[in-house]
CSV table of C-alpha atoms in Angstrom, one decimal:
chain,number,residue,atom,x,y,z
A,71,MET,CA,-34.7,-6.3,4.7
A,72,GLN,CA,-32.0,-5.2,7.4
A,73,SER,CA,-29.2,-2.9,5.7
A,74,ALA,CA,-25.2,-3.3,5.9
A,75,TYR,CA,-23.9,-2.2,9.2
A,76,PHE,CA,-21.6,0.3,7.2
A,77,SER,CA,-24.2,1.9,5.1
A,78,LYS,CA,-25.0,4.6,7.3
A,79,PHE,CA,-21.1,6.0,7.2
A,80,GLU,CA,-20.8,6.1,3.7
A,81,TYR,CA,-21.7,9.4,2.6
A,82,ARG,CA,-19.8,11.0,5.7
A,83,LYS,CA,-17.3,13.4,4.7
A,84,PRO,CA,-13.6,13.6,6.5
A,85,PRO,CA,-13.3,16.2,8.7
A,86,HIS,CA,-11.1,19.3,7.6
A,87,PHE,CA,-8.2,20.5,9.9
A,88,PRO,CA,-7.0,24.1,9.7
A,89,PRO,CA,-3.3,24.3,9.2
A,90,LEU,CA,-1.1,24.6,12.0
A,91,SER,CA,-0.9,28.6,12.8
A,92,PRO,CA,2.6,30.2,13.4
A,93,LEU,CA,2.2,30.1,17.3
A,94,ARG,CA,1.5,26.2,17.2
A,95,GLN,CA,4.5,25.6,14.8
A,96,ALA,CA,7.0,27.9,16.9
A,97,ALA,CA,5.8,25.9,20.0
A,98,TRP,CA,5.9,22.2,18.2
A,99,HIS,CA,9.6,23.1,17.0
A,100,PHE,CA,10.8,24.0,20.6
A,101,CYS,CA,9.4,21.3,22.0
A,102,ALA,CA,10.6,18.8,19.5
A,103,GLY,CA,14.3,20.8,20.0
A,104,LEU,CA,13.9,20.3,23.4
A,105,THR,CA,13.0,16.4,23.2
A,106,ILE,CA,16.1,16.3,20.9
A,107,GLY,CA,18.2,18.1,23.0
A,108,PHE,CA,17.1,15.8,26.3
A,109,LEU,CA,17.7,12.6,24.0
A,110,ALA,CA,21.3,14.1,23.3
A,111,LEU,CA,22.2,14.2,27.2
A,112,TYR,CA,20.5,11.1,27.8
A,113,LEU,CA,22.4,9.1,25.2
A,114,HIS,CA,26.1,10.7,26.0
A,115,TRP,CA,25.2,9.9,29.9
A,116,ARG,CA,24.3,6.6,28.9
A,117,TRP,CA,27.2,5.7,26.9
A,118,THR,CA,29.6,7.5,29.3
A,119,ALA,CA,28.6,6.8,32.8
A,120,SER,CA,25.9,4.3,32.7
A,121,LEU,CA,27.3,1.3,30.9
A,122,ASN,CA,27.5,-1.8,33.9
A,123,PRO,CA,31.2,-3.4,33.7
A,124,GLU,CA,29.8,-6.7,34.8
A,125,PRO,CA,27.7,-7.6,31.7
A,126,MET,CA,28.9,-5.9,29.7
A,127,ILE,CA,26.9,-7.6,26.7
A,128,PHE,CA,23.6,-6.7,28.0
A,129,SER,CA,24.7,-3.3,28.5
A,130,VAL,CA,25.5,-2.9,25.2
A,131,ALA,CA,22.6,-4.2,23.9
A,132,ALA,CA,20.3,-1.6,26.2
A,133,ALA,CA,22.2,1.2,25.0
A,134,THR,CA,22.0,0.4,21.5
A,135,ALA,CA,18.4,-0.5,21.9
A,136,GLU,CA,17.7,3.1,23.2
A,137,THR,CA,20.2,4.9,20.6
A,138,LEU,CA,18.1,2.9,18.0
A,139,PHE,CA,14.6,4.3,19.9
A,140,ALA,CA,16.3,7.9,19.9
A,141,LEU,CA,17.1,7.5,15.9
A,142,GLY,CA,13.6,6.2,15.8
A,143,THR,CA,12.4,9.4,17.3
A,144,LEU,CA,14.9,12.1,15.0
A,145,LEU,CA,13.1,10.5,11.9
A,146,PHE,CA,10.0,10.9,13.0
A,147,PHE,CA,10.8,14.9,14.0
A,148,TYR,CA,12.2,14.8,10.6
A,149,ASP,CA,9.0,13.5,8.8
A,150,ILE,CA,6.8,15.7,10.4
A,151,TRP,CA,8.8,18.9,11.2
A,152,GLN,CA,6.9,21.1,8.5
A,153,GLU,CA,3.2,20.6,7.6
A,154,GLY,CA,2.9,20.5,3.8
A,155,ASP,CA,0.6,18.2,2.7
A,156,THR,CA,-0.5,18.0,-0.8
A,157,PRO,CA,-2.8,20.8,-1.9
A,158,ASP,CA,-6.5,19.3,-2.9
A,159,THR,CA,-7.2,19.0,-6.2
A,160,PRO,CA,-10.6,18.1,-7.6
A,161,ALA,CA,-11.7,14.8,-8.5
A,162,THR,CA,-11.5,13.7,-12.3
A,163,PRO,CA,-15.3,13.8,-13.6
A,164,ASP,CA,-14.3,10.2,-15.4
A,165,ILE,CA,-11.3,7.9,-14.9
A,166,THR,CA,-10.6,7.8,-19.0
A,167,ASP,CA,-9.1,11.2,-18.8
A,168,LYS,CA,-5.6,10.3,-16.8
A,169,ALA,CA,-6.0,6.6,-17.8
A,170,ASN,CA,-4.1,5.4,-20.8
A,171,THR,CA,-7.0,4.1,-23.1
A,172,GLN,CA,-6.3,2.3,-26.0
A,173,SER,CA,-8.5,0.7,-28.7
A,174,ARG,CA,-8.2,-2.9,-28.4
A,175,PRO,CA,-10.6,-5.9,-29.4
A,176,ILE,CA,-12.7,-7.8,-26.9
A,177,THR,CA,-11.6,-11.3,-26.4
A,178,ARG,CA,-14.2,-12.9,-24.5
A,179,ILE,CA,-13.6,-17.0,-23.6
A,180,ASP,CA,-16.5,-18.7,-21.7
A,181,ILE,CA,-15.5,-21.8,-19.4
A,182,PHE,CA,-18.2,-23.6,-17.9
A,183,ILE,CA,-17.3,-25.8,-15.0
A,184,THR,CA,-19.8,-28.5,-13.3
A,185,ARG,CA,-20.2,-28.4,-9.4
A,186,GLY,CA,-18.3,-31.1,-8.0
A,187,GLN,CA,-16.7,-32.1,-11.3
A,188,PRO,CA,-13.7,-29.3,-11.3
A,189,HIS,CA,-11.5,-31.4,-14.1
A,190,ALA,CA,-14.2,-31.6,-17.0
A,191,CYS,CA,-14.5,-27.9,-17.9
A,192,ASN,CA,-16.3,-27.6,-21.4
A,193,ILE,CA,-15.4,-24.1,-23.3
A,194,ASN,CA,-17.8,-22.7,-25.5
A,195,GLU,CA,-16.1,-23.3,-29.0
A,196,ILE,CA,-17.1,-20.1,-30.4
A,197,SER,CA,-15.6,-17.3,-28.2
A,198,LEU,CA,-12.5,-19.8,-28.5
A,199,SER,CA,-11.9,-19.7,-32.1
A,200,SER,CA,-12.4,-16.1,-32.2
A,201,GLY,CA,-10.1,-15.4,-29.6
A,202,HIS,CA,-7.6,-17.4,-31.4
A,203,GLY,CA,-6.6,-14.5,-33.8
A,204,GLN,CA,-5.3,-12.3,-31.1
A,205,GLY,CA,-2.0,-12.9,-30.6
A,206,SER,CA,-1.0,-10.0,-28.0
A,207,PHE,CA,-3.6,-11.9,-25.9
A,208,ARG,CA,-1.7,-15.3,-26.1
A,209,ARG,CA,0.1,-14.5,-22.9
A,210,PHE,CA,-2.7,-13.5,-21.2
A,211,MET,CA,-5.1,-16.6,-21.9
A,212,ALA,CA,-5.5,-19.7,-19.7
A,213,LYS,CA,-3.2,-22.6,-20.5
A,214,LEU,CA,-6.2,-24.7,-20.3
A,215,TRP,CA,-7.3,-23.4,-24.1
A,216,ALA,CA,-4.3,-21.2,-25.5
A,217,GLU,CA,-1.9,-24.3,-25.4
A,218,PRO,CA,-3.5,-26.4,-27.7
A,219,HIS,CA,-4.0,-23.8,-30.2
A,220,VAL,CA,-0.4,-22.9,-30.3
A,221,THR,CA,1.0,-26.2,-30.5
A,222,ASN,CA,-1.9,-26.6,-33.2
A,223,LEU,CA,-3.3,-29.7,-31.4
A,224,TYR,CA,-7.2,-28.3,-31.0
A,225,SER,CA,-8.8,-27.0,-34.2
A,226,VAL,CA,-12.2,-25.5,-34.6
């Protein structure tokens, strides 16, 4: 039997990237600052000297789009200005350590649906009557079997 195409990737670990050195971070900040400066110069020129008075609506729309692009670039630089990843923490050995675990009774309902006849459902009477007394589960129960119990139309 042939294995699934993704089985060879199941045990891969993500690569570890070292943090930026102070020199590389200073170079990044310099390049980002240079870009912001050129953006400011370009937007000043665009809005003051290059708007075409003939098709003014088109010129203003194009300049507005370029200004929004510059705003997006500023937000991008703000987002990645400082490397501040969340520190790695070891995984919890058991998920129940962090989960809200309350002891709740298990309600099990068996509904049997015949292929080709989805409206002809058979409901297991024993599991239905055992779940009837659990009022806290009523809003999660399927209307197919909970509603008749609520209105006392169905008795077991």
